[in-house]
Short mmCIF file of C-alpha atoms in Angstrom, two decimals:
data_model
loop_
_atom_site.label_atom_id
_atom_site.label_comp_id
_atom_site.label_asym_id
_atom_site.label_seq_id
_atom_site.Cartn_x
_atom_site.Cartn_y
_atom_site.Cartn_z
CA UNK X 786 160.61 130.26 150.53
CA UNK X 787 161.69 132.48 147.67
CA UNK X 788 159.44 133.24 144.73
CA UNK X 789 161.80 131.36 142.44
CA UNK X 790 161.54 128.15 144.47
CA UNK X 791 157.77 128.43 144.68
CA UNK X 792 157.52 128.87 140.92
CA UNK X 793 159.66 125.76 140.41
CA UNK X 794 157.38 123.82 142.74
CA UNK X 795 154.31 124.94 140.86
CA UNK X 796 155.76 123.76 137.56
CA UNK X 797 156.57 120.33 139.01
CA UNK X 798 153.13 119.74 140.45
CA UNK X 799 149.74 118.76 139.17
CA UNK X 800 147.79 120.74 141.75
CA UNK X 801 149.08 123.36 144.16
CA UNK X 802 147.55 125.42 146.97
CA UNK X 803 149.43 128.16 148.78
CA UNK X 804 149.05 130.58 151.69
CA UNK X 805 151.46 133.02 153.28
CA UNK X 806 152.62 130.29 155.64
CA UNK X 807 152.80 127.04 153.70
CA UNK X 808 152.24 125.14 150.48
CA UNK X 809 150.50 121.82 149.89
CA UNK X 810 150.96 120.21 146.52
CA UNK X 811 150.50 116.86 144.82
CA UNK X 812 152.91 115.37 142.33
CA UNK X 813 152.16 112.61 139.83
CA UNK X 814 154.85 110.32 138.55
CA UNK X 815 154.69 107.11 136.57
CA UNK X 816 157.36 104.46 137.07
CA UNK X 817 157.00 101.07 135.42
CA UNK X 818 153.28 101.52 134.87
CA UNK X 819 152.56 102.52 138.49
CA UNK X 820 150.86 105.85 139.03
CA UNK X 821 151.79 107.43 142.38
CA UNK X 822 150.15 110.43 143.93
CA UNK X 823 152.04 111.96 146.86
CA UNK X 824 151.20 114.67 149.36
CA UNK X 825 154.00 117.07 150.16
CA UNK X 826 154.02 119.89 152.71
CA UNK X 827 156.46 122.75 152.36
CA UNK X 828 156.86 125.13 155.28
CA UNK X 829 157.20 128.86 154.73
CA UNK X 830 160.44 130.77 154.94
CA UNK X 831 159.76 131.63 158.58
CA UNK X 832 160.12 127.96 159.52
CA UNK X 833 163.39 126.36 160.46
CA UNK X 834 165.77 125.05 157.80
CA UNK X 835 165.12 121.50 159.00
CA UNK X 836 161.39 121.72 158.44
CA UNK X 837 161.72 123.39 155.07
CA UNK X 838 164.18 120.80 153.77
CA UNK X 839 161.92 117.88 154.64
CA UNK X 840 159.15 118.31 152.09
CA UNK X 841 157.46 114.95 152.63
CA UNK X 842 157.01 115.26 156.40
CA UNK X 843 153.60 116.27 157.72
CA UNK X 844 153.40 119.63 159.54
CA UNK X 845 153.56 119.71 163.31
CA UNK X 846 150.24 119.24 165.01
CA UNK X 847 151.14 121.63 167.85
CA UNK X 848 152.23 125.16 167.08
CA UNK X 849 154.40 126.36 164.21
CA UNK X 850 153.21 126.75 160.65
CA UNK X 851 150.34 124.55 159.66
CA UNK X 852 149.61 123.41 156.17
CA UNK X 853 146.62 125.01 154.56
CA UNK X 854 144.06 122.32 153.69
CA UNK X 855 141.60 123.49 151.04
CA UNK X 856 138.02 122.27 151.07
CA UNK X 857 138.49 120.48 147.78
CA UNK X 858 141.81 118.64 147.66
CA UNK X 859 142.87 116.79 144.53
CA UNK X 860 143.66 113.24 145.48
CA UNK X 861 143.71 111.57 148.88
CA UNK X 862 145.27 113.27 151.94
CA UNK X 863 147.82 110.47 152.32
CA UNK X 864 150.18 108.78 149.92
CA UNK X 865 148.55 106.12 147.77
CA UNK X 866 149.64 104.01 144.82
CA UNK X 867 147.51 102.72 141.97
CA UNK X 868 148.61 100.42 139.18
CA UNK X 869 147.50 101.53 135.76
CA UNK X 870 145.63 98.91 133.69
CA UNK X 871 145.99 96.44 136.53
CA UNK X 872 144.37 93.06 135.96
CA UNK X 873 141.48 92.82 138.44
CA UNK X 874 141.56 89.99 140.95
CA UNK X 875 138.51 87.80 140.37
CA UNK X 876 137.09 84.58 141.78
CA UNK X 877 137.08 81.64 139.39
CA UNK X 878 134.16 79.75 140.89
CA UNK X 879 134.11 75.98 140.44
CA UNK X 880 131.27 75.18 142.88
CA UNK X 881 129.49 73.86 144.77
CA UNK X 882 127.73 76.86 146.38
CA UNK X 883 127.10 79.94 144.25
CA UNK X 884 128.76 82.93 146.01
CA UNK X 885 126.51 85.61 147.45
CA UNK X 886 129.19 88.27 147.17
CA UNK X 887 130.43 89.01 143.67
CA UNK X 888 131.91 92.41 144.47
CA UNK X 889 135.41 91.30 143.44
CA UNK X 890 134.17 89.78 140.19
CA UNK X 891 133.20 86.23 139.35
CA UNK X 892 134.16 83.85 136.53
CA UNK X 893 132.51 80.48 135.97
CA UNK X 894 131.98 77.93 133.20
CA UNK X 895 128.66 76.91 131.66
CA UNK X 896 127.93 74.00 129.34
CA UNK X 897 125.54 75.79 126.97
CA UNK X 898 122.68 73.59 125.81
CA UNK X 899 121.32 73.50 122.28
CA UNK X 900 118.72 76.08 121.21
CA UNK X 901 119.92 78.57 123.86
CA UNK X 902 121.77 81.64 122.62
CA UNK X 903 124.77 82.89 124.58
CA UNK X 904 122.77 86.04 125.36
CA UNK X 905 119.86 83.96 126.68
CA UNK X 906 122.18 82.21 129.16
CA UNK X 907 123.53 85.50 130.53
CA UNK X 908 120.09 87.11 130.66
CA UNK X 909 118.67 84.19 132.64
CA UNK X 910 121.53 84.22 135.15
CA UNK X 911 121.27 88.00 135.56
CA UNK X 912 117.51 87.96 136.10
CA UNK X 913 117.84 85.30 138.82
CA UNK X 914 120.80 86.89 140.65
CA UNK X 915 119.88 90.59 140.44
CA UNK X 916 118.53 90.42 144.02
CA UNK X 917 122.14 89.85 145.11
CA UNK X 918 123.24 93.03 143.37
CA UNK X 919 124.46 91.59 140.07
CA UNK X 920 124.40 94.40 137.51
CA UNK X 921 127.06 93.58 134.93
CA UNK X 922 127.32 90.20 133.27
CA UNK X 923 128.78 88.97 130.00
CA UNK X 924 130.20 86.00 128.16
CA UNK X 925 133.50 85.37 126.38
CA UNK X 926 132.87 84.13 122.86
CA UNK X 927 129.46 83.65 121.25
CA UNK X 928 128.15 80.18 120.48
CA UNK X 929 125.49 79.67 117.81
CA UNK X 930 122.09 78.43 119.05
CA UNK X 931 122.73 75.06 117.39
CA UNK X 932 126.12 74.69 119.10
CA UNK X 933 126.72 73.36 122.59
CA UNK X 934 129.67 73.44 124.95
CA UNK X 935 131.90 75.75 126.90
CA UNK X 936 130.75 79.29 127.62
CA UNK X 937 132.76 81.47 130.01
CA UNK X 938 130.48 83.79 132.00
CA UNK X 939 131.86 86.85 133.80
CA UNK X 940 130.16 88.98 136.46
CA UNK X 941 131.03 92.40 137.89
CA UNK X 942 134.68 93.40 137.66
CA UNK X 943 135.43 90.19 135.80
CA UNK X 944 133.73 91.67 132.73
CA UNK X 945 136.95 93.65 132.25
CA UNK X 946 138.64 90.33 131.47
CA UNK X 947 136.18 89.32 128.75
CA UNK X 948 138.51 90.32 125.92
CA UNK X 949 141.39 88.44 127.55
CA UNK X 950 139.40 85.21 127.78
CA UNK X 951 137.90 85.65 124.34
CA UNK X 952 141.34 85.97 122.74
CA UNK X 953 142.36 82.48 123.91
CA UNK X 954 142.69 79.55 121.50
CA UNK X 955 139.54 77.44 121.16
CA UNK X 956 138.96 73.77 120.47
CA UNK X 957 135.81 72.39 118.83
CA UNK X 958 134.46 69.02 117.82
CA UNK X 959 131.72 68.61 115.26
CA UNK X 960 130.09 66.68 112.43
CA UNK X 961 129.82 67.67 108.76
CA UNK X 962 127.09 66.37 106.49
CA UNK X 963 128.29 66.07 102.90
CA UNK X 964 126.28 66.79 99.75
CA UNK X 965 123.95 69.50 101.13
CA UNK X 966 124.57 73.22 101.60
CA UNK X 967 122.41 75.47 103.79
CA UNK X 968 122.00 79.25 103.92
CA UNK X 969 123.71 79.53 107.32
CA UNK X 970 126.23 76.70 107.01
CA UNK X 971 124.56 74.68 109.77
CA UNK X 972 121.37 72.71 110.33
CA UNK X 973 119.36 75.73 111.49
CA UNK X 974 118.42 76.75 107.95
CA UNK X 975 116.99 75.17 104.81
CA UNK X 976 119.05 73.39 102.19
CA UNK X 977 119.81 75.67 99.25
CA UNK X 978 122.05 73.38 97.18
CA UNK X 979 122.69 69.68 96.75
CA UNK X 980 125.65 68.12 95.00
CA UNK X 981 125.94 64.34 94.58
CA UNK X 982 129.38 62.83 94.88
CA UNK X 983 131.09 59.48 94.73
CA UNK X 984 134.28 57.84 95.92
CA UNK X 985 136.13 59.46 93.08
CA UNK X 986 135.48 62.85 94.74
CA UNK X 987 135.38 62.11 98.47
CA UNK X 988 138.04 59.62 99.52
CA UNK X 989 140.92 59.40 101.95
CA UNK X 990 143.31 61.24 99.63
CA UNK X 991 140.95 64.15 98.90
CA UNK X 992 140.01 64.51 102.58
CA UNK X 993 143.66 64.62 103.61
CA UNK X 994 144.52 67.20 100.95
CA UNK X 995 141.57 69.42 101.92
CA UNK X 996 142.36 69.11 105.62
CA UNK X 997 146.05 69.96 105.19
CA UNK X 998 145.27 73.03 103.07
CA UNK X 999 143.22 74.57 105.90
CA UNK X 1000 145.92 74.44 108.59
CA UNK X 1001 147.93 77.52 109.46
CA UNK X 1002 147.22 81.16 108.60
CA UNK X 1003 144.22 81.34 106.30
CA UNK X 1004 141.58 83.87 105.31
CA UNK X 1005 137.85 83.47 105.81
CA UNK X 1006 134.87 85.39 104.48
CA UNK X 1007 132.40 85.83 107.38
CA UNK X 1008 129.08 84.02 106.75
CA UNK X 1009 125.95 86.07 106.12
CA UNK X 1010 124.41 84.60 109.26
CA UNK X 1011 126.88 86.23 111.66
CA UNK X 1012 127.01 89.24 113.98
CA UNK X 1013 129.67 91.07 111.95
CA UNK X 1014 128.83 94.72 111.26
CA UNK X 1015 128.93 95.92 107.65
CA UNK X 1016 127.89 99.53 106.97
CA UNK X 1017 126.41 99.81 110.46
CA UNK X 1018 124.22 96.71 110.15
CA UNK X 1019 124.71 93.15 111.34
CA UNK X 1020 125.05 90.60 108.58
CA UNK X 1021 122.36 88.29 109.94
CA UNK X 1022 119.84 91.14 109.71
CA UNK X 1023 120.56 91.53 106.01
CA UNK X 1024 120.47 87.74 105.56
CA UNK X 1025 116.99 87.53 107.08
CA UNK X 1026 115.87 90.16 104.57
CA UNK X 1027 117.15 87.97 101.76
CA UNK X 1028 120.08 90.25 100.96
CA UNK X 1029 123.68 89.29 100.33
CA UNK X 1030 126.31 91.83 101.37
CA UNK X 1031 129.86 91.97 100.11
CA UNK X 1032 132.29 90.94 102.88
CA UNK X 1033 136.02 91.27 103.13
CA UNK X 1034 138.09 88.19 104.04
CA UNK X 1035 139.56 88.09 107.53
CA UNK X 1036 142.80 86.45 108.66
CA UNK X 1037 142.48 83.58 111.16
CA UNK X 1038 144.76 80.79 112.35
CA UNK X 1039 143.94 77.07 112.44
CA UNK X 1040 146.40 75.30 114.72
CA UNK X 1041 145.09 71.77 114.22
CA UNK X 1042 142.42 70.11 112.09
CA UNK X 1043 141.90 66.35 112.30
CA UNK X 1044 139.35 63.91 110.88
CA UNK X 1045 138.11 61.56 113.59
CA UNK X 1046 135.64 59.38 111.69
CA UNK X 1047 133.83 59.01 108.39
CA UNK X 1048 130.42 57.37 108.41
CA UNK X 1049 127.95 56.47 105.67
CA UNK X 1050 124.44 55.50 106.72
CA UNK X 1051 121.27 55.47 104.58
CA UNK X 1052 123.07 57.48 101.88
CA UNK X 1053 123.99 60.11 104.49
CA UNK X 1054 127.69 60.87 104.55
CA UNK X 1055 129.01 62.28 107.84
CA UNK X 1056 132.51 63.31 108.87
CA UNK X 1057 133.49 63.85 112.52
CA UNK X 1058 136.32 66.31 113.14
CA UNK X 1059 138.24 68.26 115.76
CA UNK X 1060 139.72 71.71 115.21
CA UNK X 1061 141.84 74.11 117.28
CA UNK X 1062 141.68 77.68 116.07
CA UNK X 1063 142.10 81.34 116.92
CA UNK X 1064 139.56 83.94 117.94
CA UNK X 1065 137.28 84.94 115.07
CA UNK X 1066 137.35 81.60 113.25
CA UNK X 1067 133.98 80.51 111.89
CA UNK X 1068 133.87 76.73 112.08
CA UNK X 1069 130.80 76.73 109.81
CA UNK X 1070 132.84 78.45 107.11
CA UNK X 1071 135.76 76.09 107.73
CA UNK X 1072 133.46 73.10 107.17
CA UNK X 1073 132.10 74.59 103.95
CA UNK X 1074 135.61 75.33 102.67
CA UNK X 1075 136.67 71.78 103.55
CA UNK X 1076 133.84 70.32 101.46
CA UNK X 1077 134.45 72.72 98.59
CA UNK X 1078 138.11 71.75 98.38
CA UNK X 1079 137.01 68.13 97.98
CA UNK X 1080 134.70 69.09 95.13
CA UNK X 1081 131.35 68.93 96.92
CA UNK X 1082 129.23 70.90 99.43
CA UNK X 1083 128.31 70.35 103.05
CA UNK X 1084 127.17 71.89 106.33
CA UNK X 1085 127.53 71.40 110.07
CA UNK X 1086 124.98 69.21 111.82
CA UNK X 1087 126.77 69.24 115.18
CA UNK X 1088 129.22 71.61 116.88
CA UNK X 1089 130.56 71.57 120.43
CA UNK X 1090 133.17 73.84 122.03
CA UNK X 1091 135.45 71.71 124.16
CA UNK X 1092 138.08 74.20 125.38
CA UNK X 1093 138.95 77.87 125.65
CA UNK X 1094 142.62 78.13 126.55
CA UNK X 1095 143.08 76.02 129.69
CA UNK X 1096 139.35 76.03 130.48
CA UNK X 1097 137.66 72.71 129.70
CA UNK X 1098 133.97 71.96 129.24
CA UNK X 1099 134.46 68.97 131.56
CA UNK X 1100 134.69 71.48 134.42
CA UNK X 1101 131.60 73.43 133.33
CA UNK X 1102 128.19 73.49 135.00
CA UNK X 1103 125.22 72.15 133.13
CA UNK X 1104 122.76 75.02 132.89
CA UNK X 1105 119.86 73.44 134.87
CA UNK X 1106 122.20 72.56 137.75
CA UNK X 1107 123.70 76.06 137.72
CA UNK X 1108 120.28 77.72 137.85
CA UNK X 1109 119.36 75.51 140.82
CA UNK X 1110 122.53 76.62 142.63
CA UNK X 1111 121.74 80.28 141.97
CA UNK X 1112 118.16 79.83 143.15
CA UNK X 1113 119.33 78.31 146.46
CA UNK X 1114 121.87 81.09 147.02
CA UNK X 1115 119.31 83.80 146.26
CA UNK X 1116 116.89 82.27 148.79
CA UNK X 1117 119.62 82.17 151.45
CA UNK X 1118 120.55 85.77 150.66
CA UNK X 1119 116.94 86.90 151.05
CA UNK X 1120 116.55 85.03 154.34
CA UNK X 1121 119.68 86.66 155.75
CA UNK X 1122 118.53 90.06 154.56
CA UNK X 1123 115.13 89.61 156.21
CA UNK X 1124 116.71 88.48 159.48
CA UNK X 1125 118.65 91.74 159.72
CA UNK X 1126 115.53 93.84 159.36
#
């Protein structure tokens, strides 16, 4: 092989090793998002024309020039293909037996109970299943402690899909209590303002006008009791210190907002609703804005996430039943492990 040809080969390759008899090199190319690494063997000029023209054929095992194989070779010795940014294949577990092997990633649905944080749910599952090798676990979309409903939990490789699941459209149902405003916009904090109202303020016409004005592309100011970072600090940390931080409005999309029922009992005015909205929508803020547009104040007393994309809370595990399933699987895993010893 002439020096000119060898120089051309070097320029076309990512890594190249050469001896007096042969050259091994690896070439990277990207076609349609697929990264391919190939192993080529080029015989020296003393080889026949046939062997030198076939650059992708392996060298002869018996006699003739042999390819020099360095101790440290970039890439595998054989041709392989790897898709860049490929969506990992995961198991969407629907029951009944919790899988012992989560090496390929696991996705399942939990009906989060009240007073549990989303982090608490994941921490409990991780602590129970760590004997089966579970190291990475996460959830797709935080629910407030007061809220209940659908929580998507991902394990292992499935954590790479958390952003994909979290970006899906969400559906909530809830109840608004009129006339009282709280610091957090829900029933977890004290009332900070009351505002009496009558039928002249809250009626069918005013509710319909307020509802219609909150459908479509709108802007929301994140509540102080939220996990949004401002100047390197979470808003709820500042709120617990009694501070109010300036927040910038954020664009969100409300696909549907419907009033299901209005109830008045013992001077308590409640409105049941259903809303379908984009990622990043604060339903607490939506409820406050709804009341403000009617000329009063209010806060959430109930919130439940019904759907995330095509995932439905009807298919979710109740947390106590899920923990029982995990406990049984962990015991079986330990018994099998002990039997092999």
